Amino acid sequence: MELLLQVIIIVLGLQLVFTIWNIRQMPRLGDTVQRQSWEQVYPEPSELPLKSQLNTSIQLNTSIHTKQQNSELPLLSVLIPARNEEVNIRECLQSVLDCRTDTIRLEILVINDHSEDGTEQEIKALMQIDDRIRLFQGKPLPEEWMGKSYACHQLSKHAQGEWWLFIDADVRLEREALEAAMVTARSQGTGLISGFPRMDTETWLERIVVPMMAFIIGYHLPIIMVRRSPKPFFLAVTGAWLMIHRDSYARTGGHEHIFNHIVEDMELAKAVKSVGDPVTLADVHRYTSARMYRNAAQVWEGYKKNIFVGTGRNAWLVLGIVGIYTLLFLLPLVSLLVGIVTLQPIIVGWAAAAVLIGMITKGIIDQFSGKPFWMGVLMPLGAIGMILILLDSWISSLNGKGYSWKGRTYG
């Protein structure tokens, strides 16, 4: 056991070094990005003025939007699918309306996807004070389509912008978010940009499980390869904040091409790379936040819906993940407890070192993604949570029960 713990410490130490280097490779929203040699080259869009001073405060008008926008500025379409989002949609839309638009024009398209609560009323209330919001009613869901994909597909039919920003209704934008996004987007030229908002967590399972998504990316994915490699293997995106050029959307076939995929955001990103357009994973947490789930049941069902599908429904990969996480993050904790009970100071020392390295690594990633560093102490609990949800997701796929979300069942 002592030798095994020493090997685990070496692996964890190397991963710590990799993690510190890896998260530094993620470009910040608002930075310009360089094109890569493998990307397809298209005619350059007209050069339009973009301000780099993203921190200048301005006086916002909260009354009806009557300001004449310069037609020479680039138009950004913000697209928001909303299904049973009464508690979220007003704050989401207000955060978009409050964003600076000195260097861009803005249109906001929202679709009411057969909501059974007060979502539509909340949207219409804001439409009375700002005419940039346009509301559409969702059509009946066609057979085999995924609900969110069909909602996004319908929104795409109305978008007029050069770039389209799809956001979920639980996302909140900071004042500089849209202009920062457009700076990065227009430097990239085409393709797709995505980033994970700063995750607000309040309940116990939220704090344990939700930050693990950022951990998985920072710990395992070579972030630099998302931008530099044409291979779809190097990808991480989220449909909560996903920005795509209208031409790239058309070249990939958009959501119509991936109509029956549960993890539609990853499939869209794969399609973008497959046509030779770039994908950037950006650090957006300074400009966006979200509370994806509001209780333990939502956390479980939300991750359960995506996690096994996200492995490509690969049973061997599932077993590999469970084995690695058990070995690196759970075995040292068990060894520490056993060593304390059996009075084995050497085992206690090695095990404590392994546990501490794992916690420090997660703390660094948490801090980078906008969470407190101390949340790194939840690393063993996070590993347990991810393992259990992954196994539950796998079992639900095997027994044909599928996954439930917002009143819909998916296979």
Coordinates of C-alpha atoms in Angstrom, one line a residue:
M1 CA 0.0 0.0 0.0
E2 CA 2.8 2.4 0.8
L3 CA 4.4 1.9 -2.7
L4 CA 1.0 2.3 -4.4
L5 CA 0.4 5.6 -2.5
Q6 CA 3.8 6.9 -3.5
V7 CA 3.0 6.1 -7.2
I8 CA -0.4 7.9 -6.8
I9 CA 1.4 10.9 -5.3
I10 CA 3.7 11.1 -8.3
V11 CA 0.8 10.9 -10.7
L12 CA -1.2 13.5 -8.8
G13 CA 1.9 15.8 -8.6
L14 CA 2.4 15.6 -12.4
Q15 CA -1.3 16.3 -12.9
L16 CA -1.0 19.3 -10.6
V17 CA 1.8 20.8 -12.8
F18 CA -0.2 20.0 -16.0
T19 CA -3.3 21.6 -14.5
I20 CA -1.5 24.9 -13.6
W21 CA -0.1 25.1 -17.1
N22 CA -3.3 23.9 -18.8
I23 CA -5.7 26.5 -17.5
R24 CA -3.3 29.3 -18.4
Q25 CA -3.8 28.3 -22.1
M26 CA -7.4 29.3 -22.1
P27 CA -8.0 32.7 -23.8
R28 CA -10.1 35.2 -22.0
L29 CA -13.2 36.6 -23.5
G30 CA -12.3 40.0 -25.0
D31 CA -8.9 38.8 -26.2
T32 CA -8.1 38.4 -29.8
V33 CA -7.2 35.0 -31.1
Q34 CA -4.9 33.8 -33.8
R35 CA -6.0 31.8 -36.8
Q36 CA -4.5 28.3 -37.3
S37 CA -3.0 26.8 -40.4
W38 CA -5.7 24.0 -40.7
E39 CA -8.6 26.4 -40.8
Q40 CA -10.5 27.0 -44.0
V41 CA -10.0 30.5 -45.4
Y42 CA -13.0 32.6 -46.4
P43 CA -13.4 36.1 -47.6
E44 CA -12.7 38.5 -44.7
P45 CA -15.7 40.3 -43.2
S46 CA -15.7 44.1 -43.7
E47 CA -13.4 45.7 -41.2
L48 CA -15.7 47.4 -38.6
P49 CA -14.7 49.5 -35.6
L50 CA -14.3 47.7 -32.4
K51 CA -13.4 49.4 -29.1
S52 CA -10.9 47.7 -26.9
Q53 CA -11.7 49.9 -23.9
L54 CA -14.2 47.4 -22.4
N55 CA -14.2 48.9 -18.9
T56 CA -15.6 52.4 -19.6
S57 CA -18.8 52.9 -17.7
I58 CA -21.8 54.4 -19.4
Q59 CA -25.2 55.6 -18.4
L60 CA -27.8 53.0 -19.3
N61 CA -31.3 53.8 -20.4
T62 CA -33.9 51.5 -18.8
S63 CA -36.8 52.9 -20.6
I64 CA -38.0 52.0 -24.1
H65 CA -35.0 51.5 -26.4
T66 CA -35.1 54.4 -28.8
K67 CA -31.4 54.9 -29.4
Q68 CA -30.6 54.9 -33.1
Q69 CA -28.0 52.3 -33.7
N70 CA -25.3 52.7 -36.4
S71 CA -26.1 50.4 -39.2
E72 CA -22.4 50.0 -40.0
L73 CA -21.8 48.3 -36.7
P74 CA -21.9 44.5 -36.6
L75 CA -25.2 42.9 -35.6
L76 CA -25.2 40.3 -32.8
S77 CA -28.2 38.0 -32.3
V78 CA -28.8 36.7 -28.8
L79 CA -30.9 33.6 -29.0
I80 CA -32.6 32.2 -25.9
P81 CA -34.7 29.0 -25.8
A82 CA -37.1 29.1 -22.8
R83 CA -39.1 26.2 -21.4
N84 CA -40.6 26.6 -18.0
E85 CA -38.2 29.4 -17.0
E86 CA -40.5 31.7 -15.1
V87 CA -37.9 32.0 -12.3
N88 CA -35.0 32.8 -14.6
I89 CA -36.1 34.5 -17.8
R90 CA -36.7 38.1 -16.5
E91 CA -33.2 38.4 -14.9
C92 CA -31.6 36.7 -17.9
L93 CA -33.2 39.2 -20.4
Q94 CA -32.6 42.2 -18.1
S95 CA -28.9 41.3 -18.0
V96 CA -28.7 41.2 -21.8
L97 CA -30.6 44.5 -22.1
D98 CA -28.2 46.1 -19.6
C99 CA -25.1 45.2 -21.7
R100 CA -23.1 47.9 -23.4
T101 CA -23.7 48.2 -27.1
D102 CA -21.4 51.1 -28.2
T103 CA -19.6 48.9 -30.8
I104 CA -22.4 46.5 -31.8
R105 CA -26.0 46.4 -32.7
L106 CA -28.2 43.9 -30.9
E107 CA -31.3 41.8 -31.4
I108 CA -32.7 39.5 -28.8
L109 CA -34.8 36.5 -29.9
V110 CA -36.6 34.4 -27.4
I111 CA -38.7 31.3 -28.0
N112 CA -41.4 30.1 -25.6
D113 CA -41.0 26.3 -25.9
H114 CA -44.4 25.2 -24.7
S115 CA -43.9 26.5 -21.2
E116 CA -46.5 25.5 -18.6
D117 CA -45.7 28.4 -16.1
G118 CA -45.5 32.2 -16.4
T119 CA -42.5 32.3 -18.8
E120 CA -44.4 34.0 -21.6
Q121 CA -45.8 36.6 -19.3
E122 CA -42.4 37.5 -17.9
I123 CA -41.0 37.9 -21.4
K124 CA -43.9 40.1 -22.5
A125 CA -43.5 42.3 -19.5
L126 CA -39.9 43.2 -20.5
M127 CA -41.0 43.6 -24.2
Q128 CA -43.1 46.6 -23.0
I129 CA -40.0 48.5 -21.9
D130 CA -37.5 47.5 -24.6
D131 CA -38.3 46.8 -28.2
R132 CA -35.1 44.8 -29.0
I133 CA -36.8 41.7 -27.7
R134 CA -38.7 39.5 -30.1
L135 CA -40.8 36.6 -28.9
F136 CA -41.7 33.5 -30.8
Q137 CA -44.0 30.6 -29.9
G138 CA -42.5 27.1 -30.3
K139 CA -44.1 24.8 -32.8
P140 CA -45.0 21.2 -31.9
L141 CA -41.9 19.0 -31.4
P142 CA -41.3 16.8 -34.4
E143 CA -40.7 13.1 -33.8
E144 CA -37.1 12.2 -32.8
W145 CA -36.1 15.8 -32.3
M146 CA -34.6 16.9 -29.0
G147 CA -36.5 19.7 -27.5
K148 CA -33.7 22.2 -27.1
S149 CA -32.3 21.5 -30.6
Y150 CA -35.7 22.2 -32.1
A151 CA -36.1 25.4 -30.2
C152 CA -32.6 26.6 -31.3
H153 CA -33.4 25.6 -34.9
Q154 CA -36.6 27.7 -34.9
L155 CA -34.7 30.7 -33.5
S156 CA -32.0 30.3 -36.2
K157 CA -34.7 30.9 -38.8
H158 CA -35.2 34.5 -37.6
A159 CA -31.6 35.6 -36.6
Q160 CA -30.2 38.3 -38.7
G161 CA -26.8 38.8 -37.0
E162 CA -23.3 38.1 -38.2
W163 CA -22.7 36.2 -35.0
W164 CA -25.4 34.3 -33.0
L165 CA -25.0 33.9 -29.2
F166 CA -27.1 31.0 -27.8
I167 CA -27.6 31.3 -24.0
D168 CA -29.7 29.4 -21.6
A169 CA -32.3 31.3 -19.5
D170 CA -30.4 30.7 -16.3
V171 CA -27.4 32.7 -17.6
R172 CA -26.7 36.2 -16.4
L173 CA -24.4 38.6 -18.4
E174 CA -22.2 41.3 -17.0
R175 CA -22.3 44.7 -18.6
E176 CA -19.3 44.3 -20.9
A177 CA -20.1 40.7 -21.9
L178 CA -21.4 41.2 -25.4
E179 CA -18.8 43.7 -26.6
A180 CA -16.1 41.5 -25.2
A181 CA -17.6 38.5 -27.0
M182 CA -17.7 40.3 -30.3
V183 CA -14.0 41.4 -30.0
T184 CA -13.0 37.7 -29.7
A185 CA -15.5 36.6 -32.3
R186 CA -14.4 39.0 -35.0
S187 CA -10.7 38.4 -34.4
Q188 CA -11.5 34.7 -35.0
G189 CA -13.5 35.5 -38.1
T190 CA -15.7 32.4 -38.2
G191 CA -16.5 29.2 -36.4
L192 CA -17.6 28.8 -32.8
I193 CA -16.7 30.1 -29.4
S194 CA -18.0 28.7 -26.1
G195 CA -17.2 29.0 -22.5
F196 CA -18.5 27.9 -19.1
P197 CA -20.1 30.6 -17.0
R198 CA -19.2 31.1 -13.4
M199 CA -21.5 28.6 -11.7
D200 CA -23.5 29.9 -8.7
T201 CA -24.2 27.1 -6.2
E202 CA -26.2 27.2 -3.0
T203 CA -27.4 23.7 -2.1
W204 CA -25.1 20.9 -0.9
L205 CA -25.1 18.8 -4.1
E206 CA -24.7 21.8 -6.3
R207 CA -21.5 22.7 -4.4
I208 CA -20.2 19.1 -4.6
V209 CA -21.0 18.2 -8.2
V210 CA -21.4 21.3 -10.3
P211 CA -17.8 22.5 -10.1
M212 CA -16.6 19.1 -11.2
M213 CA -17.3 20.0 -14.8
A214 CA -14.6 22.7 -14.7
F215 CA -12.4 20.2 -12.9
I216 CA -12.7 17.6 -15.6
I217 CA -11.8 20.1 -18.3
G218 CA -8.9 21.7 -16.5
Y219 CA -7.6 18.3 -15.3
H220 CA -7.9 16.2 -18.4
L221 CA -8.4 18.2 -21.6
P222 CA -5.4 19.8 -23.3
I223 CA -7.1 23.2 -23.6
I224 CA -4.6 24.5 -26.1
M225 CA -5.6 21.7 -28.6
V226 CA -9.2 22.8 -28.7
R227 CA -8.1 25.8 -30.8
R228 CA -5.0 24.3 -32.5
S229 CA -6.2 20.9 -33.5
P230 CA -8.8 20.1 -36.2
K231 CA -9.6 16.8 -34.5
P232 CA -13.0 16.7 -32.7
F233 CA -11.4 14.6 -29.9
F234 CA -10.1 17.9 -28.4
L235 CA -13.4 19.7 -27.6
A236 CA -15.3 21.1 -24.7
V237 CA -18.2 23.5 -25.1
T238 CA -21.5 24.2 -23.4
G239 CA -24.9 25.1 -24.8
A240 CA -25.4 27.5 -21.9
W241 CA -23.1 30.0 -23.7
L242 CA -22.3 29.2 -27.3
M243 CA -21.5 31.7 -30.0
I244 CA -21.4 30.7 -33.6
H245 CA -20.9 32.6 -36.9
R246 CA -24.0 32.4 -39.1
D247 CA -21.9 31.0 -42.1
S248 CA -20.5 28.3 -39.9
Y249 CA -23.9 27.4 -38.7
A250 CA -25.1 27.1 -42.3
R251 CA -22.1 25.0 -43.4
T252 CA -22.7 22.5 -40.6
G253 CA -26.4 22.2 -41.2
G254 CA -27.0 23.7 -37.7
H255 CA -29.3 22.0 -35.2
E256 CA -31.2 20.3 -38.0
H257 CA -28.1 18.2 -38.7
I258 CA -27.9 17.1 -35.0
F259 CA -31.6 17.0 -34.3
N260 CA -31.6 13.8 -32.3
H261 CA -28.5 14.2 -30.2
I262 CA -28.9 14.7 -26.5
V263 CA -25.6 16.5 -26.1
E264 CA -26.3 18.9 -29.0
D265 CA -23.7 21.5 -28.1
M266 CA -20.8 19.0 -28.5
E267 CA -22.2 17.6 -31.7
L268 CA -22.5 21.1 -33.1
A269 CA -18.9 21.9 -32.2
K270 CA -17.7 18.6 -33.8
A271 CA -19.6 19.6 -37.0
V272 CA -17.9 23.0 -37.0
K273 CA -14.4 21.4 -36.8
S274 CA -15.4 18.9 -39.5
V275 CA -16.0 21.7 -42.0
G276 CA -12.6 23.3 -41.2
D277 CA -13.9 26.1 -39.1
P278 CA -12.3 27.0 -35.7
V279 CA -13.6 26.3 -32.2
T280 CA -12.3 28.3 -29.2
L281 CA -12.9 27.4 -25.6
A282 CA -12.7 30.8 -23.8
D283 CA -12.7 31.9 -20.2
V284 CA -16.0 33.7 -19.9
H285 CA -16.6 33.5 -16.1
R286 CA -15.7 37.2 -15.6
Y287 CA -18.6 38.1 -17.9
T288 CA -21.2 35.5 -17.3
S289 CA -22.7 33.5 -14.5
A290 CA -25.4 30.8 -14.2
R291 CA -27.2 28.8 -11.7
M292 CA -27.9 25.7 -13.7
Y293 CA -29.8 23.7 -11.0
R294 CA -31.6 24.7 -7.9
N295 CA -31.8 21.5 -5.8
A296 CA -30.3 18.1 -5.6
A297 CA -32.8 16.4 -7.8
Q298 CA -32.1 18.8 -10.6
V299 CA -28.4 18.4 -10.3
W300 CA -28.7 14.6 -10.4
E301 CA -31.1 14.5 -13.4
G302 CA -29.2 17.2 -15.3
Y303 CA -25.9 15.5 -15.1
K304 CA -27.4 12.1 -15.5
K305 CA -28.9 13.2 -18.8
N306 CA -25.6 14.2 -20.3
I307 CA -22.7 12.3 -18.7
F308 CA -23.0 8.8 -20.2
V309 CA -23.9 10.2 -23.6
G310 CA -20.9 12.5 -23.2
T311 CA -18.6 9.5 -23.1
G312 CA -20.0 8.3 -26.4
R313 CA -22.0 5.6 -24.6
N314 CA -18.6 3.8 -24.2
A315 CA -18.8 1.3 -21.4
W316 CA -15.1 0.7 -21.3
L317 CA -14.5 4.5 -21.0
V318 CA -17.0 4.5 -18.1
L319 CA -15.1 1.7 -16.3
G320 CA -11.8 3.5 -17.0
I321 CA -13.1 6.8 -15.5
V322 CA -14.5 5.0 -12.4
G323 CA -11.3 3.1 -11.9
I324 CA -9.0 6.2 -12.3
Y325 CA -11.1 8.4 -10.0
T326 CA -11.4 5.7 -7.4
L327 CA -7.6 5.1 -7.5
L328 CA -6.5 8.8 -7.4
F329 CA -9.1 10.4 -5.2
L330 CA -10.9 7.8 -3.1
L331 CA -8.3 5.2 -2.3
P332 CA -6.0 7.8 -0.6
L333 CA -8.9 9.0 1.6
V334 CA -9.8 5.5 2.6
S335 CA -6.1 4.7 3.3
L336 CA -5.9 7.8 5.4
L337 CA -8.8 6.8 7.5
V338 CA -7.6 3.2 7.9
G339 CA -4.1 4.4 8.8
I340 CA -5.5 6.7 11.5
V341 CA -7.6 3.9 13.0
T342 CA -4.8 1.3 12.8
L343 CA -2.1 3.7 14.0
Q344 CA 0.1 3.5 10.9
P345 CA 1.8 6.9 10.7
I346 CA 3.7 6.1 7.4
I347 CA 0.5 5.2 5.6
V348 CA -1.2 8.3 7.2
G349 CA 1.6 10.5 5.9
W350 CA 1.6 9.3 2.3
A351 CA -2.2 9.1 2.1
A352 CA -2.6 12.6 3.6
A353 CA -0.2 14.0 1.0
A354 CA -2.2 12.4 -1.8
V355 CA -5.4 13.7 -0.6
L356 CA -4.0 17.2 -0.1
I357 CA -2.5 17.3 -3.6
G358 CA -5.9 16.4 -5.1
M359 CA -7.7 19.0 -3.0
I360 CA -5.1 21.7 -4.0
T361 CA -5.5 20.9 -7.7
K362 CA -9.2 21.2 -7.5
G363 CA -8.9 24.4 -5.5
I364 CA -6.8 26.0 -8.2
I365 CA -9.3 25.0 -10.8
D366 CA -12.2 26.3 -8.7
Q367 CA -10.5 29.6 -8.1
F368 CA -9.7 29.9 -11.9
S369 CA -13.4 29.4 -12.7
G370 CA -14.7 31.9 -10.1
K371 CA -15.3 29.7 -7.1
P372 CA -13.6 29.9 -3.7
F373 CA -10.3 28.1 -3.4
W374 CA -11.5 26.3 -0.2
M375 CA -14.0 24.3 -2.2
G376 CA -11.1 22.1 -3.2
V377 CA -11.6 20.2 0.1
L378 CA -14.7 18.8 -1.6
M379 CA -12.7 16.9 -4.1
P380 CA -13.3 13.4 -2.7
L381 CA -17.0 14.0 -2.4
G382 CA -17.0 15.4 -5.9
A383 CA -15.4 12.3 -7.2
I384 CA -17.9 10.1 -5.5
G385 CA -20.8 12.2 -6.8
M386 CA -19.5 12.0 -10.4
I387 CA -18.9 8.3 -10.2
L388 CA -22.4 7.6 -8.8
I389 CA -24.1 9.8 -11.4
L390 CA -22.1 8.3 -14.2
L391 CA -23.0 4.8 -13.2
D392 CA -26.7 5.7 -12.8
S393 CA -26.6 7.3 -16.3
W394 CA -25.1 4.2 -17.7
I395 CA -27.6 1.9 -16.1
S396 CA -30.5 4.1 -17.3
S397 CA -29.2 3.7 -20.8
L398 CA -28.8 0.0 -20.5
N399 CA -32.3 -0.7 -19.1
G400 CA -34.0 1.6 -21.6
K401 CA -35.5 4.0 -19.0
G402 CA -33.7 7.0 -20.6
Y403 CA -33.5 10.4 -19.1
S404 CA -36.1 12.9 -18.0
W405 CA -35.7 16.7 -18.2
K406 CA -38.4 19.5 -18.0
G407 CA -41.2 17.1 -18.6
R408 CA -39.6 15.3 -21.6
T409 CA -38.1 11.9 -21.8
Y410 CA -35.0 11.2 -23.9
G411 CA -33.5 7.8 -24.9

